[in-house]
Coordinates of C-alpha atoms in Angstrom, one line a residue:
X1 CA 69.9 -8.6 43.6
X2 CA 72.2 -8.2 46.7
X3 CA 71.2 -11.6 48.0
X4 CA 72.2 -13.1 44.6
X5 CA 75.6 -11.5 44.8
X6 CA 76.1 -12.7 48.4
X7 CA 75.2 -16.3 47.4
X8 CA 77.7 -16.2 44.5
X9 CA 80.5 -14.9 46.8
X10 CA 79.9 -17.7 49.3
X11 CA 80.1 -20.3 46.5
X12 CA 83.3 -18.8 45.2
X13 CA 84.8 -18.6 48.7
X14 CA 84.1 -22.3 49.3
X15 CA 85.5 -23.1 46.0
X16 CA 88.8 -21.3 46.7
X17 CA 89.3 -23.3 49.9
X18 CA 89.3 -26.6 48.0
X19 CA 92.6 -28.1 46.9
X20 CA 92.9 -29.2 43.2
X21 CA 93.4 -32.8 42.5
X22 CA 97.0 -33.7 41.8
X23 CA 96.2 -35.3 38.5
X24 CA 94.3 -32.2 37.2
X25 CA 96.9 -29.7 38.2
X26 CA 97.5 -28.4 34.7
X27 CA 93.7 -28.0 33.9
X28 CA 92.3 -24.4 33.7
X29 CA 90.1 -23.4 36.6
X30 CA 86.4 -23.2 35.9
X31 CA 85.2 -19.4 35.9
X32 CA 81.8 -19.7 37.5
X33 CA 81.6 -16.0 38.4
X34 CA 81.9 -14.9 34.8
X35 CA 79.3 -17.4 33.6
X36 CA 76.7 -16.4 36.2
X37 CA 77.3 -12.8 35.5
X38 CA 76.6 -13.5 31.8
X39 CA 73.4 -15.3 32.6
X40 CA 72.2 -12.6 34.9
X41 CA 73.0 -9.9 32.3
X42 CA 71.1 -11.9 29.6
X43 CA 68.0 -12.3 31.7
X44 CA 68.1 -8.7 32.7
X45 CA 68.3 -7.7 29.0
X46 CA 65.4 -9.9 28.1
X47 CA 63.3 -8.4 31.0
X48 CA 64.1 -4.9 29.8
X49 CA 63.1 -5.9 26.2
X50 CA 59.8 -7.4 27.3
X51 CA 59.0 -4.4 29.4
X52 CA 59.9 -2.1 26.5
X53 CA 57.8 -4.2 24.1
X54 CA 54.8 -4.2 26.5
X55 CA 55.1 -0.4 26.9
X56 CA 55.2 0.0 23.1
X57 CA 52.1 -2.2 22.6
X58 CA 50.2 -0.6 25.5
X59 CA 51.2 3.0 25.0
X60 CA 52.7 3.8 21.6
X61 CA 51.2 1.3 19.2
X62 CA 47.9 0.6 21.1
X63 CA 45.6 2.0 18.4
X64 CA 46.9 -0.4 15.8
X65 CA 46.6 -3.5 18.0
X66 CA 43.3 -2.4 19.4
X67 CA 42.0 -2.1 15.8
X68 CA 43.3 -5.5 14.9
X69 CA 41.8 -7.1 18.0
X70 CA 38.5 -5.4 17.4
X71 CA 38.4 -6.6 13.8
X72 CA 38.5 -10.1 15.0
X73 CA 36.0 -9.9 18.0
X74 CA 34.2 -6.5 18.0
X75 CA 31.3 -6.1 15.6
X76 CA 28.8 -3.4 14.9
X77 CA 25.3 -4.9 14.8
X78 CA 22.2 -3.3 13.4
X79 CA 19.3 -3.1 15.8
X80 CA 16.1 -3.8 13.8
X81 CA 13.1 -1.6 14.3
X82 CA 9.5 -2.0 13.4
X83 CA 7.6 -0.2 10.6
X84 CA 4.9 2.2 11.7
X85 CA 1.4 0.8 12.2
X86 CA -1.4 1.8 9.8
X87 CA -4.9 2.2 11.3
X88 CA -8.3 3.0 9.9
X89 CA -10.1 6.2 10.9
X90 CA -11.4 4.6 14.1
X91 CA -7.9 3.4 15.2
X92 CA -8.4 -0.2 14.1
X93 CA -5.1 -1.7 12.9
X94 CA -5.1 -2.5 9.1
X95 CA -1.3 -3.0 8.7
X96 CA 1.0 -4.1 11.5
X97 CA 4.6 -5.4 11.8
X98 CA 5.2 -8.7 13.7
X99 CA 8.7 -9.9 14.8
X100 CA 10.2 -12.8 12.9
X101 CA 13.7 -14.3 12.6
X102 CA 16.0 -14.8 9.7
X103 CA 18.7 -17.5 9.7
X104 CA 22.0 -16.6 8.2
X105 CA 25.5 -17.9 8.1
X106 CA 29.2 -17.1 7.6
X107 CA 30.0 -19.3 4.6
X108 CA 33.8 -19.2 5.4
X109 CA 33.1 -20.7 8.8
X110 CA 30.2 -22.9 7.8
X111 CA 32.1 -24.6 5.0
X112 CA 34.5 -26.0 7.6
X113 CA 31.7 -28.1 8.9
X114 CA 30.7 -29.6 5.6
X115 CA 29.8 -32.9 7.2
X116 CA 26.9 -31.2 9.1
X117 CA 25.4 -29.5 6.0
X118 CA 22.9 -32.4 5.4
X119 CA 21.5 -32.0 8.9
X120 CA 21.2 -28.2 8.4
X121 CA 19.6 -28.6 5.0
X122 CA 17.0 -30.9 6.5
X123 CA 16.2 -28.3 9.3
X124 CA 15.9 -25.6 6.6
X125 CA 13.6 -27.8 4.4
X126 CA 15.8 -27.7 1.4
X127 CA 17.9 -30.3 -0.6
X128 CA 21.4 -30.9 0.8
X129 CA 23.1 -30.6 -2.6
X130 CA 21.4 -27.2 -3.1
X131 CA 22.6 -25.9 0.3
X132 CA 26.1 -27.2 -0.3
X133 CA 26.3 -25.5 -3.7
X134 CA 25.1 -22.2 -2.3
X135 CA 27.6 -22.2 0.5
X136 CA 30.5 -23.4 -1.7
X137 CA 29.8 -20.6 -4.3
X138 CA 29.9 -18.0 -1.5
X139 CA 32.9 -19.5 0.4
X140 CA 34.8 -16.2 0.1
X141 CA 31.9 -14.2 1.7
X142 CA 31.2 -13.6 5.3
X143 CA 27.4 -13.3 5.1
X144 CA 24.6 -15.2 3.5
X145 CA 20.9 -15.5 4.3
X146 CA 19.7 -19.1 4.5
X147 CA 16.0 -18.5 5.4
X148 CA 14.3 -15.2 5.9
X149 CA 11.3 -14.1 8.0
X150 CA 10.3 -17.3 9.7
X151 CA 8.7 -18.1 13.0
X152 CA 11.1 -17.3 15.9
X153 CA 10.6 -20.8 17.4
X154 CA 11.6 -22.4 14.1
X155 CA 14.7 -20.2 13.8
X156 CA 15.8 -21.2 17.4
X157 CA 15.5 -24.9 16.5
X158 CA 17.8 -24.4 13.5
X159 CA 20.4 -22.4 15.4
X160 CA 20.2 -24.9 18.3
X161 CA 22.1 -27.4 15.9
X162 CA 25.2 -25.5 17.2
X163 CA 26.9 -25.6 13.8
X164 CA 29.8 -23.1 13.6
X165 CA 29.0 -20.1 11.4
X166 CA 25.2 -20.4 11.8
X167 CA 23.3 -17.5 13.3
X168 CA 19.9 -15.8 13.4
X169 CA 18.8 -12.1 13.5
X170 CA 15.5 -10.4 14.3
X171 CA 13.5 -8.8 11.6
X172 CA 9.8 -7.7 11.1
X173 CA 7.1 -8.9 8.7
X174 CA 4.1 -6.9 7.6
X175 CA 0.6 -8.4 8.4
X176 CA -2.7 -7.1 6.9
X177 CA -5.7 -8.1 9.0
X178 CA -8.2 -7.1 6.2
X179 CA -6.5 -9.3 3.6
X180 CA -7.9 -9.0 0.1
X181 CA -10.5 -6.4 1.1
X182 CA -8.0 -3.6 1.5
X183 CA -5.1 -4.9 -0.6
X184 CA -5.2 -2.2 -3.3
X185 CA -5.4 0.7 -0.9
X186 CA -2.6 -0.5 1.4
X187 CA -0.4 -2.2 -1.1
X188 CA 2.4 -4.4 0.4
X189 CA 6.1 -4.4 1.4
X190 CA 9.0 -6.3 0.1
X191 CA 11.2 -8.8 2.0
X192 CA 13.2 -5.9 3.4
X193 CA 10.0 -4.2 4.7
X194 CA 10.0 -1.4 2.2
X195 CA 6.7 -0.3 0.6
X196 CA 6.1 -1.5 -3.0
X197 CA 2.5 -0.5 -3.8
X198 CA -0.3 1.6 -2.5
X199 CA -0.1 3.7 0.6
X200 CA 2.8 1.5 1.9
X201 CA 4.8 3.0 -1.0
X202 CA 3.3 6.5 -0.9
X203 CA 4.2 6.9 2.8
X204 CA 7.3 4.7 2.9
X205 CA 9.5 7.4 4.4
X206 CA 7.0 8.2 7.1
X207 CA 6.3 4.5 8.0
X208 CA 9.9 3.3 7.8
X209 CA 11.9 3.3 11.1
X210 CA 15.6 4.0 11.4
X211 CA 17.6 1.0 12.6
X212 CA 19.8 1.4 15.6
X213 CA 23.5 0.3 15.9
X214 CA 25.4 -1.3 18.7
X215 CA 28.9 -2.6 19.3
X216 CA 29.3 -6.1 20.7
X217 CA 32.1 -8.6 21.3
X218 CA 31.8 -12.0 19.8
X219 CA 33.7 -15.1 20.7
X220 CA 35.4 -17.3 18.1
X221 CA 32.1 -19.1 17.3
X222 CA 30.3 -15.8 16.7
X223 CA 28.3 -15.7 19.9
X224 CA 27.8 -12.3 21.6
X225 CA 29.6 -12.3 24.9
X226 CA 29.4 -8.6 25.7
X227 CA 27.5 -5.4 24.6
X228 CA 30.1 -2.7 24.5
X229 CA 28.3 0.5 23.4
X230 CA 25.1 1.8 21.9
X231 CA 26.1 3.7 18.8
X232 CA 22.7 4.8 17.6
X233 CA 19.3 4.4 19.2
X234 CA 16.7 2.6 17.0
X235 CA 13.7 4.8 16.0
X236 CA 10.4 3.0 15.2
X237 CA 8.5 4.2 12.2
X238 CA 5.6 6.7 12.6
X239 CA 2.0 5.4 12.7
X240 CA -0.4 6.5 10.0
X241 CA -4.2 7.0 10.4
X242 CA -6.2 6.6 7.3
X243 CA -9.5 8.1 6.2
X244 CA -10.7 4.6 5.4
X245 CA -13.4 3.1 7.5
X246 CA -12.6 -0.6 7.6
X247 CA -16.3 -1.5 8.1
X248 CA -17.4 0.4 5.0
X249 CA -14.3 -0.9 3.2
X250 CA -15.3 -4.5 3.9
X251 CA -18.9 -3.9 3.0
X252 CA -17.9 -2.3 -0.3
X253 CA -15.5 -5.1 -1.2
X254 CA -18.0 -7.8 -0.3
X255 CA -20.9 -6.3 -2.3
X256 CA -18.7 -5.6 -5.3
X257 CA -17.3 -9.1 -5.3
X258 CA -20.7 -10.7 -5.0
X259 CA -21.9 -8.6 -8.0
X260 CA -18.9 -9.5 -10.1
X261 CA -19.6 -13.2 -9.5
X262 CA -23.3 -12.8 -10.2
X263 CA -22.8 -11.0 -13.5
X264 CA -19.7 -12.8 -14.7
X265 CA -17.9 -9.5 -15.1
X266 CA -14.1 -9.2 -15.8
X267 CA -13.4 -6.5 -13.2
X268 CA -14.9 -3.8 -11.1
X269 CA -14.1 -0.8 -8.9
X270 CA -15.9 1.2 -6.2
X271 CA -15.1 4.4 -4.4
X272 CA -16.9 5.9 -1.4
X273 CA -16.1 9.6 -0.4
X274 CA -17.1 11.8 2.4
X275 CA -18.6 14.8 0.7
X276 CA -17.9 17.4 3.3
X277 CA -14.1 16.6 3.6
X278 CA -13.0 14.8 0.4
X279 CA -11.8 11.9 2.5
X280 CA -11.9 8.5 0.9
X281 CA -13.9 6.2 3.1
X282 CA -13.6 3.0 1.0
X283 CA -12.0 1.9 -2.2
X284 CA -12.2 -1.6 -3.6
X285 CA -11.2 -3.4 -6.8
X286 CA -11.5 -6.8 -8.3
X287 CA -9.6 -8.9 -9.3
X288 CA -7.6 -8.6 -6.0
X289 CA -4.8 -10.4 -4.2
X290 CA -3.9 -11.5 -0.7
X291 CA -1.0 -9.3 0.6
X292 CA -0.4 -11.8 3.4
X293 CA 0.4 -14.7 1.0
X294 CA 3.9 -15.7 0.1
X295 CA 2.9 -15.4 -3.6
X296 CA 1.2 -12.2 -4.4
X297 CA -0.3 -13.5 -7.6
X298 CA -0.2 -11.8 -11.0
X299 CA 1.1 -8.3 -11.1
X300 CA -2.0 -7.2 -13.1
X301 CA -4.1 -7.9 -10.0
X302 CA -2.0 -5.4 -8.0
X303 CA -3.3 -2.3 -9.8
X304 CA -5.7 0.0 -8.0
X305 CA -8.0 0.3 -10.9
X306 CA -10.1 3.0 -9.3
X307 CA -7.0 5.3 -9.4
X308 CA -4.9 4.1 -12.3
X309 CA -7.4 2.8 -14.9
X310 CA -9.4 5.2 -17.0
X311 CA -12.9 4.6 -18.4
X312 CA -15.2 6.5 -20.6
X313 CA -17.8 7.8 -18.1
X314 CA -20.8 7.4 -20.3
X315 CA -24.0 9.2 -19.1
X316 CA -22.4 10.1 -15.7
X317 CA -21.2 13.1 -17.7
X318 CA -24.8 14.3 -18.5
X319 CA -25.2 16.2 -15.1
X320 CA -22.0 18.2 -16.1
X321 CA -23.4 18.9 -19.5
X322 CA -26.7 20.1 -17.9
X323 CA -24.8 22.2 -15.4
X324 CA -22.8 23.8 -18.2
X325 CA -26.0 24.8 -20.1
X326 CA -27.5 26.2 -16.9
X327 CA -24.4 28.1 -16.0
X328 CA -24.3 29.6 -19.5
X329 CA -28.0 30.7 -19.1
X330 CA -29.1 29.1 -22.3
X331 CA -31.7 26.8 -20.5
X332 CA -33.6 26.4 -17.2
X333 CA -34.6 23.1 -15.5
X334 CA -38.0 23.5 -17.2
X335 CA -36.8 24.3 -20.7
X336 CA -38.2 21.8 -23.3
X337 CA -35.9 19.7 -25.4
X338 CA -37.4 17.8 -28.4
X339 CA -35.6 14.4 -28.7
X340 CA -37.9 13.0 -31.4
X341 CA -37.6 10.7 -33.2
X342 CA -35.0 9.3 -30.7
X343 CA -32.0 9.9 -32.9
X344 CA -30.0 12.6 -34.7
X345 CA -27.1 12.8 -37.1
X346 CA -23.6 13.5 -35.8
X347 CA -21.1 13.5 -38.6
X348 CA -20.8 10.0 -40.1
X349 CA -22.6 8.5 -37.1
X350 CA -26.0 8.9 -35.5
X351 CA -26.7 9.6 -31.8
X352 CA -29.6 7.4 -30.6
X353 CA -31.7 6.7 -27.6
X354 CA -33.3 3.3 -27.0
X355 CA -36.7 4.9 -26.9
X356 CA -38.3 7.9 -28.6
X357 CA -38.8 10.1 -25.5
X358 CA -40.4 12.9 -27.4
X359 CA -40.3 16.3 -25.8
X360 CA -38.4 16.4 -22.4
X361 CA -37.6 19.0 -19.9
X362 CA -33.9 19.6 -19.1
X363 CA -34.7 17.6 -15.9
X364 CA -36.2 14.9 -18.1
X365 CA -33.0 14.6 -20.1
X366 CA -31.3 13.5 -16.8
X367 CA -34.3 11.3 -15.7
X368 CA -34.5 9.4 -19.0
X369 CA -30.8 9.7 -19.8
X370 CA -31.3 10.9 -23.3
X371 CA -28.2 11.1 -25.5
X372 CA -30.1 13.2 -28.0
X373 CA -31.2 15.7 -25.4
X374 CA -27.6 16.0 -24.0
X375 CA -26.2 16.6 -27.4
X376 CA -28.7 19.3 -28.2
X377 CA -27.9 21.1 -24.9
X378 CA -24.2 20.9 -25.8
X379 CA -24.9 22.3 -29.2
X380 CA -26.1 25.5 -27.6
X381 CA -22.6 26.1 -26.1
X382 CA -19.4 27.3 -27.8
X383 CA -16.7 24.6 -28.0
X384 CA -14.3 26.5 -25.8
X385 CA -16.9 27.2 -23.1
X386 CA -17.9 23.6 -22.9
X387 CA -14.3 22.4 -22.8
X388 CA -13.4 25.0 -20.1
X389 CA -16.4 24.0 -18.0
X390 CA -15.5 20.3 -18.1
X391 CA -11.9 21.3 -17.1
X392 CA -13.3 23.2 -14.1
X393 CA -13.9 19.7 -12.5
X394 CA -10.2 18.8 -13.2
X395 CA -10.9 16.1 -15.7
X396 CA -7.6 15.5 -17.5
X397 CA -5.6 16.2 -14.4
X398 CA -4.4 14.1 -11.5
X399 CA -6.8 14.2 -8.6
X400 CA -4.0 15.0 -6.2
X401 CA -4.7 12.3 -3.6
X402 CA -1.0 11.4 -3.5
X403 CA -1.7 7.7 -4.3
X404 CA 1.0 6.2 -6.5
X405 CA 0.2 5.9 -10.2
X406 CA -2.7 8.3 -10.4
X407 CA -4.0 8.7 -13.9
X408 CA -4.9 12.1 -15.4
X409 CA -7.4 10.9 -17.9
X410 CA -7.8 12.6 -21.3
X411 CA -10.0 15.5 -22.3
X412 CA -9.6 16.6 -25.9
X413 CA -9.4 20.4 -26.4
X414 CA -10.8 22.5 -29.3
X415 CA -8.2 22.8 -32.1
X416 CA -6.2 19.7 -31.0
X417 CA -5.8 16.8 -33.4
X418 CA -8.2 14.7 -31.3
X419 CA -11.0 17.3 -31.4
X420 CA -13.3 16.6 -34.3
X421 CA -16.6 18.1 -35.4
X422 CA -18.4 15.4 -33.5
X423 CA -16.3 15.6 -30.3
X424 CA -18.5 18.1 -28.3
X425 CA -21.6 16.1 -28.9
X426 CA -20.1 12.8 -27.9
X427 CA -18.5 14.3 -24.8
X428 CA -21.9 15.6 -23.7
X429 CA -23.0 12.0 -22.9
X430 CA -19.6 10.6 -21.9
X431 CA -17.7 9.4 -25.0
X432 CA -14.5 10.9 -26.4
X433 CA -13.0 11.6 -23.0
X434 CA -11.9 9.3 -20.1
X435 CA -11.5 9.5 -16.3
X436 CA -10.9 7.3 -13.3
X437 CA -13.6 6.3 -10.9
X438 CA -11.9 8.4 -8.3
X439 CA -12.2 11.5 -10.6
X440 CA -15.9 10.8 -11.1
X441 CA -16.5 10.4 -7.4
X442 CA -14.7 13.7 -6.8
X443 CA -17.0 15.4 -9.3
X444 CA -20.1 14.1 -7.8
X445 CA -18.9 15.1 -4.3
X446 CA -18.6 18.7 -5.7
X447 CA -22.1 18.6 -7.1
X448 CA -23.4 17.5 -3.7
X449 CA -21.3 20.0 -1.8
X450 CA -22.7 23.2 -3.2
X451 CA -20.1 23.3 -6.0
X452 CA -17.1 23.1 -3.7
X453 CA -14.5 20.6 -4.7
X454 CA -11.9 19.1 -2.3
X455 CA -8.8 17.1 -3.3
X456 CA -9.4 13.5 -2.3
X457 CA -7.3 12.2 0.5
X458 CA -6.5 8.9 2.2
X459 CA -5.3 10.5 5.5
X460 CA -7.8 11.3 8.2
X461 CA -7.9 15.0 9.0
X462 CA -5.9 16.0 6.0
X463 CA -7.9 18.6 4.2
X464 CA -7.2 20.9 1.2
X465 CA -8.9 24.3 0.8
X466 CA -12.1 23.7 -1.2
X467 CA -12.3 25.2 -4.7
X468 CA -15.6 26.7 -5.9
X469 CA -16.1 25.1 -9.3
X470 CA -19.9 25.6 -9.7
X471 CA -22.5 28.1 -8.5
X472 CA -24.2 26.6 -5.4
X473 CA -27.7 27.3 -6.8
X474 CA -26.9 25.4 -10.0
X475 CA -25.3 22.6 -8.1
X476 CA -28.5 22.2 -6.0
X477 CA -30.7 22.2 -9.1
X478 CA -28.6 19.5 -10.8
X479 CA -28.6 17.5 -7.6
X480 CA -32.5 17.6 -7.5
X481 CA -32.5 16.5 -11.1
X482 CA -30.3 13.5 -10.2
X483 CA -32.9 12.6 -7.6
X484 CA -35.4 11.8 -10.3
X485 CA -33.1 9.1 -11.7
X486 CA -33.8 6.9 -8.6
X487 CA -37.5 7.7 -8.4
X488 CA -40.3 6.1 -10.5
X489 CA -39.7 6.7 -14.2
X490 CA -35.9 7.0 -13.7
X491 CA -33.2 4.7 -15.0
X492 CA -32.0 3.5 -11.6
X493 CA -34.9 3.1 -9.2
X494 CA -33.1 0.0 -7.9
X495 CA -30.6 2.5 -6.2
X496 CA -33.4 4.0 -4.0
X497 CA -33.0 3.6 -0.3
X498 CA -35.9 3.5 2.1
X499 CA -36.1 6.6 4.2
X500 CA -33.5 8.6 2.2
X501 CA -33.7 10.7 -0.9
X502 CA -31.0 9.4 -3.3
X503 CA -29.5 11.2 -6.4
X504 CA -27.5 9.5 -9.0
X505 CA -26.7 8.9 -12.6
X506 CA -26.2 5.7 -14.6
X507 CA -23.5 5.4 -17.3
X508 CA -23.1 2.7 -19.9
X509 CA -20.2 2.9 -22.4
X510 CA -18.9 0.5 -24.9
X511 CA -15.4 -0.6 -24.2
X512 CA -12.7 0.7 -26.5
X513 CA -10.0 -1.6 -28.0
X514 CA -7.5 -1.5 -30.7
X515 CA -9.2 -0.1 -33.8
X516 CA -12.4 0.9 -32.2
X517 CA -15.1 -0.2 -29.8
X518 CA -15.4 -3.9 -28.9
X519 CA -18.5 -5.8 -29.8
X520 CA -20.7 -6.6 -26.7
X521 CA -18.1 -5.3 -24.3
X522 CA -19.3 -2.6 -21.9
X523 CA -18.2 -0.6 -18.9
X524 CA -21.2 0.1 -16.6
X525 CA -21.0 2.9 -14.1
X526 CA -23.3 4.3 -11.4
X527 CA -22.4 7.5 -9.5
X528 CA -24.7 8.6 -6.7
X529 CA -25.1 10.8 -3.7
X530 CA -27.1 10.3 -0.4
X531 CA -28.9 11.8 1.3
X532 CA -30.0 14.6 -1.0
X533 CA -31.2 17.1 1.6
X534 CA -27.9 16.9 3.6
X535 CA -25.4 15.0 1.4
X536 CA -23.0 12.8 3.3
X537 CA -21.7 10.2 0.9
X538 CA -20.7 10.1 -2.8
X539 CA -20.1 6.7 -4.4
X540 CA -19.1 5.4 -7.8
X541 CA -19.4 1.8 -8.9
X542 CA -17.8 0.7 -12.2
X543 CA -18.2 -2.9 -13.5
X544 CA -16.4 -3.9 -16.7
X545 CA -17.4 -6.5 -19.2
X546 CA -20.4 -8.3 -17.6
X547 CA -21.5 -11.6 -19.2
X548 CA -24.7 -10.4 -20.9
X549 CA -26.0 -14.0 -21.1
X550 CA -25.5 -14.5 -17.3
X551 CA -26.5 -11.1 -16.1
X552 CA -29.4 -10.6 -18.5
X553 CA -28.5 -6.9 -19.1
X554 CA -25.7 -4.5 -20.1
X555 CA -27.2 -1.4 -18.5
X556 CA -25.7 0.2 -15.4
X557 CA -29.0 0.5 -13.7
X558 CA -29.6 -3.2 -13.0
X559 CA -25.9 -4.1 -13.0
X560 CA -24.0 -1.4 -11.0
X561 CA -26.7 0.4 -9.0
X562 CA -27.5 -2.5 -6.6
X563 CA -23.9 -2.3 -5.3
X564 CA -24.5 1.4 -4.5
X565 CA -27.7 0.7 -2.7
X566 CA -26.4 -2.1 -0.5
X567 CA -23.2 -0.3 0.4
X568 CA -25.0 3.0 1.1
X569 CA -27.7 1.3 3.2
X570 CA -25.0 -0.2 5.4
X571 CA -22.9 3.0 5.5
X572 CA -25.8 5.2 6.5
X573 CA -26.6 2.8 9.5
X574 CA -22.9 2.6 10.5
X575 CA -22.5 6.4 10.5
X576 CA -25.9 7.1 12.1
X577 CA -27.0 9.4 9.3
X578 CA -30.6 10.5 10.0
X579 CA -33.1 9.8 7.2
X580 CA -34.4 12.8 5.1
X581 CA -37.5 11.0 3.7
X582 CA -39.5 10.2 6.8
X583 CA -42.8 9.9 4.9
X584 CA -41.7 7.0 2.8
X585 CA -40.2 5.3 5.8
X586 CA -43.5 5.7 7.8
X587 CA -45.5 4.4 4.8
X588 CA -43.3 1.4 4.5
X589 CA -43.7 0.7 8.3
X590 CA -47.5 0.9 7.9
X591 CA -47.5 -1.5 5.0
X592 CA -45.3 -3.9 7.0
X593 CA -47.5 -3.7 10.0
X594 CA -50.7 -4.2 7.9
X595 CA -49.1 -7.3 6.3
X596 CA -48.2 -8.8 9.7
X597 CA -51.7 -8.2 11.0
X598 CA -53.2 -9.8 7.9
X599 CA -55.0 -6.6 6.8
X600 CA -55.0 -5.2 3.2
X601 CA -51.8 -3.6 2.4
X602 CA -52.2 0.1 1.6
X603 CA -51.6 1.0 -2.0
X604 CA -48.3 2.9 -2.4
X605 CA -45.8 3.8 -4.9
X606 CA -43.6 0.7 -5.5
X607 CA -40.1 0.9 -6.9
X608 CA -39.9 0.1 -10.5
X609 CA -36.6 -1.1 -12.1
X610 CA -36.3 0.3 -15.6
X611 CA -33.5 -0.2 -18.0
X612 CA -31.3 2.7 -18.5
X613 CA -31.6 4.5 -21.8
X614 CA -29.1 3.4 -24.4
X615 CA -25.8 5.1 -24.6
X616 CA -24.2 3.4 -27.6
X617 CA -22.8 5.0 -30.6
X618 CA -24.1 3.6 -33.9

């Protein structure tokens, strides 16, 4: 500033030494000092104003301007996280999340490059006019998905078009290695990776991760140029280990599907349970669907029929009726029951057997599956006693597995409007009440477990406290009676397994419809336990509406029991369950050896497939 003043003084001094021109003598002298002072003052004032403004912006009003700047360039972005993996009991993955990309746009920005929309539409595989319409309709928005959950390479090619307002983001898509075989157990997720059916829905909170959040700076084209701060760490979902064994599951699905095709049936369900724990080892249903497909098929195929659909259990109820009579002390296993002439009146109807079995023991009532015998046993019991005994096995209640949509079933109670004079008799052989295949499997597990009943579970290691629903001695007696069903003279010899004692019960029931039972429509059920001496597995197979002309039968023995035998043969091998019938196994080995050597085959007891006794109301 001093140098400036000195320069001005020198200029003024030189100017004062000059003589004015004669002809401009009267002209006013030019005041250069004043003008320069004005200019300097003006520039100084501007500098002070700028400094003051800068100080205000940087110190006093910084929050406002920082906010405005951040609103244009700083964004909070969600950090995607994966859903927890689901594995079978052996740690094999049955549901996993794989990374994918979703292409999205800022319609406000994208609409400015309308001339490039045809190229974008071609890359997206959609009509140009459709894309233009969608973008135009959302021109006031800042976000719109264009294509979701696609291969990351495909997404990169689309974004590589470098169209302003076009971006991609990482997401995760669920994949099910077992496909149709485990579809009803696992269910599926929606496009936002939230469970919609099955165990994906039941354990959605457990499996769902918590997305993270980070602050970034974007340039004017929306590209991330700097990561500012991690607001929240992403938390992956928790893994879930199921009680399901994928090997037994696939075997169950394959054999059930094959049988449905062979018999022309409309649908079928199968459940395998671990008797000692209540764990569900396999559960299959048909029709089914592919959870990996873009289209999941008809919603009707999504139902887990083994849990949600009720059936009349037919003669699978007879072991419960016999157990009730034994518990009440009105009979013993050797008590004689006269079933002649193969029918008896029951109100306006008649209870019939397909054969006149004459006089049977209580065990024989199970072996021959006599409706008349079961009804006569029930007649010895008071109505309330029989009802209370059936309720001990939690029929008419949810099984408590936690699976979405569990059905309770229906058990009429004495004195209720749906309890008639004929109800107790028809309930004794499985009509007039209904239950799900899972409920029936739970009951047979209790019979084989010394009368101890567990809640069924789909989670490995999750066990409820067992409930003693039946005296162990009576449970064992009933189990030995059920063994006769699969031995010569029984109704399901086809369910026998070489080297193992097998117990079971067939059940054939007419299918109910509007206004009564449907003509030539049946639900065929086989419930069994193996091995008898050290029970390990309980299995229920239910097949609905077989084509009688195609299958040649409408009895559960030849229709449903083969599925039980094939699945249990495989399961016993897979789980290394030792045989409990060594004698029959050795005899079979001897016959096979003799046959290979060309020697006479020793005469032995050959399995005989007999039709199950009729279980049809007339």
